[in-house]
Amino acid sequence: MPTALITGASGGIGAAFAAELAKRQHNLILVARSEDKLQQLAATLQQQFKVRVEVIVQDLSAPGAGTAVFDTVVKKGWRVDLLVNNAGFGDYGVFADRPLAKQLTMVQLNIVALVELSHLFLQGMRQRKSGSIINVASIAAFQPMPYLSMYAATKAFVLSFSEALWAENKDLGIGVLCLCPGPTESEFFAVAEFPQSMASSSGQKLVPAAEVVRDALKALDKNESNVVTGGIPNQIIANMPRLMPRELLVKSVEKVFRAKEE
Ligand SMILES: NC(=O)c1ccc[n+]([C@@H]2O[C@H](COP(=O)([O-])OP(=O)(O)OC[C@H]3O[C@@H](n4cnc5c(N)ncnc54)[C@H](OP(=O)(O)O)[C@@H]3O)[C@@H](O)[C@H]2O)c1
């Protein structure tokens, strides 16, 4: 039975990955900070799908956190066939007005931990000439986003990095997929402290996390390098930047994302 390691598995898209992969008979290693939520999910999935579910409680924004997770996996003798780098968060507001520590933590989690885990787990996958990685970016990866400047920049990194890894590893039979969801049902907007006016006026329907995960796994099966989930509006958002002058693009995004409260 293959084993998947999922970061940010305690809720939202990560928990949906855990449920869908357990249903598809994967053993799981669940990683996040909330031990109670991870243990509860592990017990449910073990019982429901008769798979083995391990839990690693780890703050992935801590320096060396990816290495700590990898070392635990090696020490326990587990093999990871699918790595899902999903843990991440955003932060809404004018960059200069938001706490610097939060921006740096975002870089550690959204970028550094993902790079560390990708590098460490790719070694074994390349030796075995099998395995896959799903890196979770966002449709925010396709353009600069005023009021989500750091978040969009971290996701642009994830998209560029993942597509390059896809090309480097495809001939070895290793899949690397960059998942780019649009607005999805999860704690994301609460954690990012979106203002009330943005929550109500953005108008875009939230897609269930389970649907995002099914589309991602379908794309991974087809060995695609990236997938934009959530239908035509998200395809337009992802492709529009290629057709617009950059200054006009960022001015338009600024208007859409400026809070009415400002
Ligand atoms: N929801 C959306 O609209 C949307 C759209 C595009 C992309 N995404 C991306 O999807 C991914 C999953 O987000 P989500 O929407 O499912 O949000 P979520 O419900 O807030 O889930 C985030 C997950 O990341 C974990 N996490 C947060 N900080 C962590 C840390 N320091 N160390 C370890 N784990 C940490 C959380 O668990 P703990 O709190 O227990 O640690 C939780 O399991 C993120 O990368 C996000 O950027 C989301």
Tab-separated table of C-alpha atoms and ligand atoms in Angstrom:
chain	number	residue	atom	x	y	z
A	1	MET	CA	0.000	0.000	0.000
A	2	PRO	CA	1.499	3.426	-0.922
A	3	THR	CA	2.083	6.035	1.786
A	4	ALA	CA	1.268	9.752	1.489
A	5	LEU	CA	2.688	12.445	3.767
A	6	ILE	CA	0.392	15.481	3.956
A	7	THR	CA	1.366	18.757	5.597
A	8	GLY	CA	-1.393	20.955	6.975
A	9	ALA	CA	-3.595	17.887	7.339
A	10	SER	CA	-5.536	19.075	10.397
A	11	GLY	CA	-8.185	20.926	8.363
A	12	GLY	CA	-9.292	22.369	5.028
A	13	ILE	CA	-7.640	21.098	1.845
A	14	GLY	CA	-5.071	18.974	3.741
A	15	ALA	CA	-7.758	17.063	5.658
A	16	ALA	CA	-9.629	16.553	2.374
A	17	PHE	CA	-6.444	15.095	0.832
A	18	ALA	CA	-6.178	12.748	3.819
A	19	ALA	CA	-9.772	11.546	3.431
A	20	GLU	CA	-9.577	11.038	-0.336
A	21	LEU	CA	-6.191	9.275	-0.225
A	22	ALA	CA	-7.334	6.992	2.618
A	23	LYS	CA	-10.378	6.128	0.508
A	24	ARG	CA	-7.943	5.262	-2.305
A	25	GLN	CA	-6.097	2.905	0.089
A	26	HIS	CA	-3.038	4.994	0.943
A	27	ASN	CA	-1.405	4.793	4.345
A	28	LEU	CA	-0.979	8.300	5.690
A	29	ILE	CA	1.442	10.471	7.653
A	30	LEU	CA	-0.387	13.598	8.813
A	31	VAL	CA	1.597	16.716	9.768
A	32	ALA	CA	0.402	19.969	11.416
A	33	ARG	CA	0.482	21.744	14.801
A	34	SER	CA	-2.958	20.734	16.146
A	35	GLU	CA	-2.350	17.319	17.708
A	36	ASP	CA	-5.956	16.779	18.810
A	37	LYS	CA	-7.360	17.410	15.326
A	38	LEU	CA	-4.713	15.171	13.709
A	39	GLN	CA	-5.343	12.314	16.157
A	40	GLN	CA	-9.094	12.560	15.686
A	41	LEU	CA	-8.772	12.501	11.890
A	42	ALA	CA	-6.290	9.607	12.094
A	43	ALA	CA	-8.657	7.526	14.244
A	44	THR	CA	-11.620	8.190	11.930
A	45	LEU	CA	-9.739	7.328	8.732
A	46	GLN	CA	-8.086	4.231	10.208
A	47	GLN	CA	-11.441	2.901	11.280
A	48	GLN	CA	-13.297	3.834	8.105
A	49	PHE	CA	-10.757	2.761	5.473
A	50	LYS	CA	-8.539	0.242	7.331
A	51	VAL	CA	-5.344	2.134	6.451
A	52	ARG	CA	-2.388	2.971	8.737
A	53	VAL	CA	-2.344	6.621	9.784
A	54	GLU	CA	0.646	8.158	11.603
A	55	VAL	CA	0.758	11.643	13.088
A	56	ILE	CA	3.712	14.037	13.318
A	57	VAL	CA	3.015	17.170	15.342
A	58	GLN	CA	5.288	19.895	13.984
A	59	ASP	CA	5.286	23.656	13.537
A	60	LEU	CA	6.625	23.759	9.988
A	61	SER	CA	7.495	27.455	10.222
A	62	ALA	CA	10.291	26.670	12.699
A	63	PRO	CA	13.794	26.638	11.190
A	64	GLY	CA	14.803	23.060	10.274
A	65	ALA	CA	11.212	21.804	10.667
A	66	GLY	CA	11.227	19.991	7.321
A	67	THR	CA	14.401	18.146	8.295
A	68	ALA	CA	12.861	17.211	11.655
A	69	VAL	CA	9.842	15.685	9.874
A	70	PHE	CA	12.092	13.834	7.400
A	71	ASP	CA	14.295	12.498	10.233
A	72	THR	CA	11.221	11.145	12.066
A	73	VAL	CA	10.034	9.402	8.888
A	74	VAL	CA	13.480	7.826	8.340
A	75	LYS	CA	13.843	6.796	12.010
A	76	LYS	CA	10.451	5.072	11.958
A	77	GLY	CA	11.350	3.284	8.710
A	78	TRP	CA	8.410	4.726	6.764
A	79	ARG	CA	8.613	5.231	2.985
A	80	VAL	CA	6.854	8.199	1.409
A	81	ASP	CA	5.429	7.626	-2.083
A	82	LEU	CA	3.411	10.847	-2.280
A	83	LEU	CA	4.410	14.109	-0.589
A	84	VAL	CA	1.671	16.749	-0.360
A	85	ASN	CA	3.144	20.120	0.600
A	86	ASN	CA	-0.134	21.773	1.535
A	87	ALA	CA	0.432	23.723	4.789
A	88	GLY	CA	0.297	27.462	4.187
A	89	PHE	CA	-1.415	30.692	5.119
A	90	GLY	CA	-2.011	34.226	3.865
A	91	ASP	CA	-2.292	37.634	5.479
A	92	TYR	CA	-4.588	40.398	4.246
A	93	GLY	CA	-3.638	44.087	4.415
A	94	VAL	CA	-1.193	46.824	3.435
A	95	PHE	CA	2.231	45.160	3.655
A	96	ALA	CA	3.878	47.983	5.620
A	97	ASP	CA	1.060	47.956	8.196
A	98	ARG	CA	1.099	44.202	8.851
A	99	PRO	CA	3.423	42.575	11.415
A	100	LEU	CA	6.819	41.759	9.903
A	101	ALA	CA	7.118	38.571	11.981
A	102	LYS	CA	3.949	37.196	10.360
A	103	GLN	CA	5.343	37.877	6.859
A	104	LEU	CA	8.596	36.091	7.686
A	105	THR	CA	6.731	33.143	9.212
A	106	MET	CA	4.757	32.922	5.964
A	107	VAL	CA	7.995	32.664	3.972
A	108	GLN	CA	9.236	29.930	6.330
A	109	LEU	CA	6.039	27.908	5.984
A	110	ASN	CA	4.890	28.564	2.407
A	111	ILE	CA	8.404	28.439	0.896
A	112	VAL	CA	11.228	27.172	3.144
A	113	ALA	CA	9.468	24.112	4.607
A	114	LEU	CA	8.149	23.162	1.138
A	115	VAL	CA	11.631	23.424	-0.402
A	116	GLU	CA	13.207	21.453	2.453
A	117	LEU	CA	10.666	18.622	2.281
A	118	SER	CA	10.794	18.492	-1.543
A	119	HIS	CA	14.599	18.231	-1.533
A	120	LEU	CA	14.780	15.592	1.200
A	121	PHE	CA	12.020	13.325	-0.122
A	122	LEU	CA	13.105	13.651	-3.778
A	123	GLN	CA	16.373	11.828	-2.971
A	124	GLY	CA	14.636	8.494	-2.314
A	125	MET	CA	12.065	9.014	-5.071
A	126	ARG	CA	14.827	9.593	-7.634
A	127	GLN	CA	16.733	6.511	-6.446
A	128	ARG	CA	13.573	4.388	-6.662
A	129	LYS	CA	12.477	6.088	-9.900
A	130	SER	CA	8.972	6.430	-8.488
A	131	GLY	CA	6.952	8.758	-6.337
A	132	SER	CA	5.077	12.053	-6.601
A	133	ILE	CA	4.898	15.490	-5.061
A	134	ILE	CA	1.907	17.820	-4.959
A	135	ASN	CA	2.792	21.395	-4.018
A	136	VAL	CA	-0.197	23.564	-3.155
A	137	ALA	CA	0.056	27.074	-4.623
A	138	SER	CA	-3.036	29.140	-5.539
A	139	ILE	CA	-4.521	31.172	-8.371
A	140	ALA	CA	-2.797	33.999	-6.465
A	141	ALA	CA	0.435	32.613	-7.982
A	142	PHE	CA	-0.332	34.043	-11.419
A	143	GLN	CA	-0.240	37.783	-10.628
A	144	PRO	CA	0.993	40.258	-8.019
A	145	MET	CA	-1.719	40.928	-5.444
A	146	PRO	CA	-1.842	44.191	-3.516
A	147	TYR	CA	-3.118	43.547	0.054
A	148	LEU	CA	-1.977	39.921	-0.274
A	149	SER	CA	1.469	40.856	-1.538
A	150	MET	CA	3.538	38.369	0.454
A	151	TYR	CA	1.041	35.558	-0.006
A	152	ALA	CA	0.883	35.930	-3.798
A	153	ALA	CA	4.681	36.185	-3.975
A	154	THR	CA	5.142	32.975	-1.969
A	155	LYS	CA	2.672	31.167	-4.234
A	156	ALA	CA	4.392	32.513	-7.395
A	157	PHE	CA	7.543	30.907	-5.992
A	158	VAL	CA	5.737	27.600	-5.423
A	159	LEU	CA	4.364	27.577	-8.989
A	160	SER	CA	7.698	28.401	-10.655
A	161	PHE	CA	9.665	25.991	-8.446
A	162	SER	CA	7.204	23.122	-8.885
A	163	GLU	CA	6.978	23.404	-12.673
A	164	ALA	CA	10.773	23.333	-12.890
A	165	LEU	CA	10.864	20.218	-10.670
A	166	TRP	CA	8.211	18.594	-12.877
A	167	ALA	CA	10.463	19.024	-15.933
A	168	GLU	CA	13.608	17.836	-14.101
A	169	ASN	CA	11.974	14.663	-12.808
A	170	LYS	CA	9.450	13.602	-15.470
A	171	ASP	CA	11.840	11.257	-17.285
A	172	LEU	CA	12.471	9.382	-14.021
A	173	GLY	CA	8.764	8.606	-13.674
A	174	ILE	CA	8.315	11.064	-10.798
A	175	GLY	CA	5.279	13.346	-10.903
A	176	VAL	CA	5.410	16.900	-9.575
A	177	LEU	CA	2.093	18.724	-9.644
A	178	CYS	CA	1.465	22.326	-8.666
A	179	LEU	CA	-2.117	22.618	-7.412
A	180	CYS	CA	-3.597	26.095	-7.893
A	181	PRO	CA	-6.989	26.327	-6.215
A	182	GLY	CA	-9.273	29.350	-6.255
A	183	PRO	CA	-11.372	30.288	-3.220
A	184	THR	CA	-12.016	27.053	-1.331
A	185	GLU	CA	-13.998	26.155	1.802
A	186	SER	CA	-11.499	26.160	4.705
A	187	GLU	CA	-10.156	28.337	7.529
A	188	PHE	CA	-7.969	30.236	5.043
A	189	PHE	CA	-9.929	33.515	4.989
A	190	ALA	CA	-10.285	33.660	8.790
A	191	VAL	CA	-6.569	32.947	9.299
A	192	ALA	CA	-5.660	35.604	6.696
A	193	GLU	CA	-7.914	38.120	8.505
A	194	PHE	CA	-9.866	39.133	5.414
A	195	PRO	CA	-12.089	42.144	6.165
A	196	GLN	CA	-15.857	41.630	6.190
A	197	SER	CA	-16.353	43.682	3.004
A	198	MET	CA	-13.964	41.448	1.049
A	199	ALA	CA	-15.659	38.311	2.283
A	200	SER	CA	-19.062	39.485	1.046
A	201	SER	CA	-18.155	41.451	-2.093
A	202	SER	CA	-15.642	39.139	-3.747
A	203	GLY	CA	-18.695	37.290	-5.081
A	204	GLN	CA	-16.809	34.087	-5.889
A	205	LYS	CA	-18.365	30.857	-4.719
A	206	LEU	CA	-16.225	28.785	-2.357
A	207	VAL	CA	-15.473	25.344	-3.775
A	208	PRO	CA	-15.609	22.333	-1.401
A	209	ALA	CA	-12.090	21.162	-0.495
A	210	ALA	CA	-12.969	17.578	-1.500
A	211	GLU	CA	-13.671	18.743	-5.063
A	212	VAL	CA	-10.291	20.536	-5.259
A	213	VAL	CA	-8.552	17.355	-4.090
A	214	ARG	CA	-10.320	15.105	-6.611
A	215	ASP	CA	-9.321	17.475	-9.465
A	216	ALA	CA	-5.726	17.520	-8.183
A	217	LEU	CA	-5.460	13.722	-8.057
A	218	LYS	CA	-6.957	13.463	-11.543
A	219	ALA	CA	-4.265	15.885	-12.825
A	220	LEU	CA	-1.526	13.953	-10.988
A	221	ASP	CA	-2.715	10.721	-12.618
A	222	LYS	CA	-2.323	12.420	-16.016
A	223	ASN	CA	1.167	13.641	-14.977
A	224	GLU	CA	0.246	17.295	-15.520
A	225	SER	CA	2.646	19.967	-14.212
A	226	ASN	CA	-0.062	22.227	-12.811
A	227	VAL	CA	-3.796	22.361	-12.358
A	228	VAL	CA	-6.118	25.303	-11.756
A	229	THR	CA	-9.214	24.033	-9.956
A	230	GLY	CA	-12.629	25.634	-9.482
A	231	GLY	CA	-13.914	26.093	-13.025
A	232	ILE	CA	-13.855	28.760	-15.725
A	233	PRO	CA	-13.622	31.932	-13.527
A	234	ASN	CA	-10.363	30.613	-12.058
A	235	GLN	CA	-9.039	29.671	-15.512
A	236	ILE	CA	-9.653	33.271	-16.598
A	237	ILE	CA	-7.876	34.654	-13.497
A	238	ALA	CA	-4.902	32.361	-14.122
A	239	ASN	CA	-4.587	33.169	-17.825
A	240	MET	CA	-5.510	36.881	-17.941
A	241	PRO	CA	-2.081	38.077	-16.715
A	242	ARG	CA	-0.435	36.788	-19.890
A	243	LEU	CA	-2.584	39.113	-21.993
A	244	MET	CA	-2.442	42.331	-19.951
A	245	PRO	CA	0.289	44.965	-19.498
A	246	ARG	CA	1.726	44.316	-16.013
A	247	GLU	CA	1.021	47.805	-14.652
A	248	LEU	CA	-2.615	47.704	-15.780
A	249	LEU	CA	-2.961	44.224	-14.281
A	250	VAL	CA	-1.678	45.159	-10.833
A	251	LYS	CA	-3.790	48.367	-10.798
A	252	SER	CA	-6.903	46.324	-11.560
A	253	VAL	CA	-6.120	43.776	-8.876
A	254	GLU	CA	-5.528	46.604	-6.371
A	255	LYS	CA	-9.033	47.964	-7.037
A	256	VAL	CA	-10.672	44.568	-6.603
A	257	PHE	CA	-8.849	43.753	-3.379
A	258	ARG	CA	-9.007	47.177	-1.683
A	259	ALA	CA	-11.214	46.835	1.393
A	260	LYS	CA	-14.332	49.041	1.491
A	261	GLU	CA	-13.367	49.837	5.098
A	262	GLU	CA	-10.148	51.652	3.916
B	1	LIG	N1	-8.806	28.061	0.927
B	1	LIG	C1	-8.486	28.709	-0.163
B	1	LIG	O1	-9.293	29.504	-0.699
B	1	LIG	C2	-7.151	28.456	-0.820
B	1	LIG	C3	-6.991	28.853	-2.149
B	1	LIG	C4	-5.772	28.634	-2.769
B	1	LIG	C5	-4.756	28.016	-2.092
B	1	LIG	N2	-4.926	27.642	-0.794
B	1	LIG	C6	-3.785	26.988	-0.116
B	1	LIG	O2	-4.215	25.735	0.351
B	1	LIG	C7	-3.371	25.324	1.420
B	1	LIG	C8	-4.236	24.790	2.559
B	1	LIG	O3	-4.985	25.865	3.098
B	1	LIG	P1	-6.514	25.740	3.525
B	1	LIG	O4	-7.293	26.561	2.588
B	1	LIG	O5	-6.892	24.327	3.711
B	1	LIG	O6	-6.462	26.548	4.909
B	1	LIG	P2	-6.642	26.081	6.427
B	1	LIG	O7	-7.991	25.490	6.607
B	1	LIG	O8	-6.272	27.290	7.220
B	1	LIG	O9	-5.554	24.936	6.616
B	1	LIG	C9	-4.183	25.214	6.751
B	1	LIG	C10	-3.460	23.984	7.255
B	1	LIG	O10	-2.070	24.318	7.403
B	1	LIG	C11	-1.664	23.997	8.730
B	1	LIG	N3	-0.660	24.929	9.214
B	1	LIG	C12	-0.771	26.275	9.345
B	1	LIG	N4	0.350	26.782	9.884
B	1	LIG	C13	1.187	25.725	10.112
B	1	LIG	C14	2.486	25.595	10.671
B	1	LIG	N5	3.162	26.660	11.122
B	1	LIG	N6	3.031	24.369	10.761
B	1	LIG	C15	2.344	23.271	10.330
B	1	LIG	N7	1.127	23.332	9.789
B	1	LIG	C16	0.551	24.543	9.684
B	1	LIG	C17	-2.935	24.088	9.572
B	1	LIG	O11	-2.846	23.240	10.709
B	1	LIG	P3	-2.466	23.706	12.205
B	1	LIG	O12	-3.125	25.025	12.438
B	1	LIG	O13	-3.014	22.577	13.013
B	1	LIG	O14	-0.976	23.738	12.224
B	1	LIG	C18	-3.978	23.522	8.609
B	1	LIG	O15	-3.964	22.122	8.664
B	1	LIG	C19	-2.520	26.541	1.781
B	1	LIG	O16	-1.236	26.381	1.234
B	1	LIG	C20	-3.257	27.690	1.117
B	1	LIG	O17	-2.394	28.746	0.796
B	1	LIG	C21	-6.100	27.843	-0.156
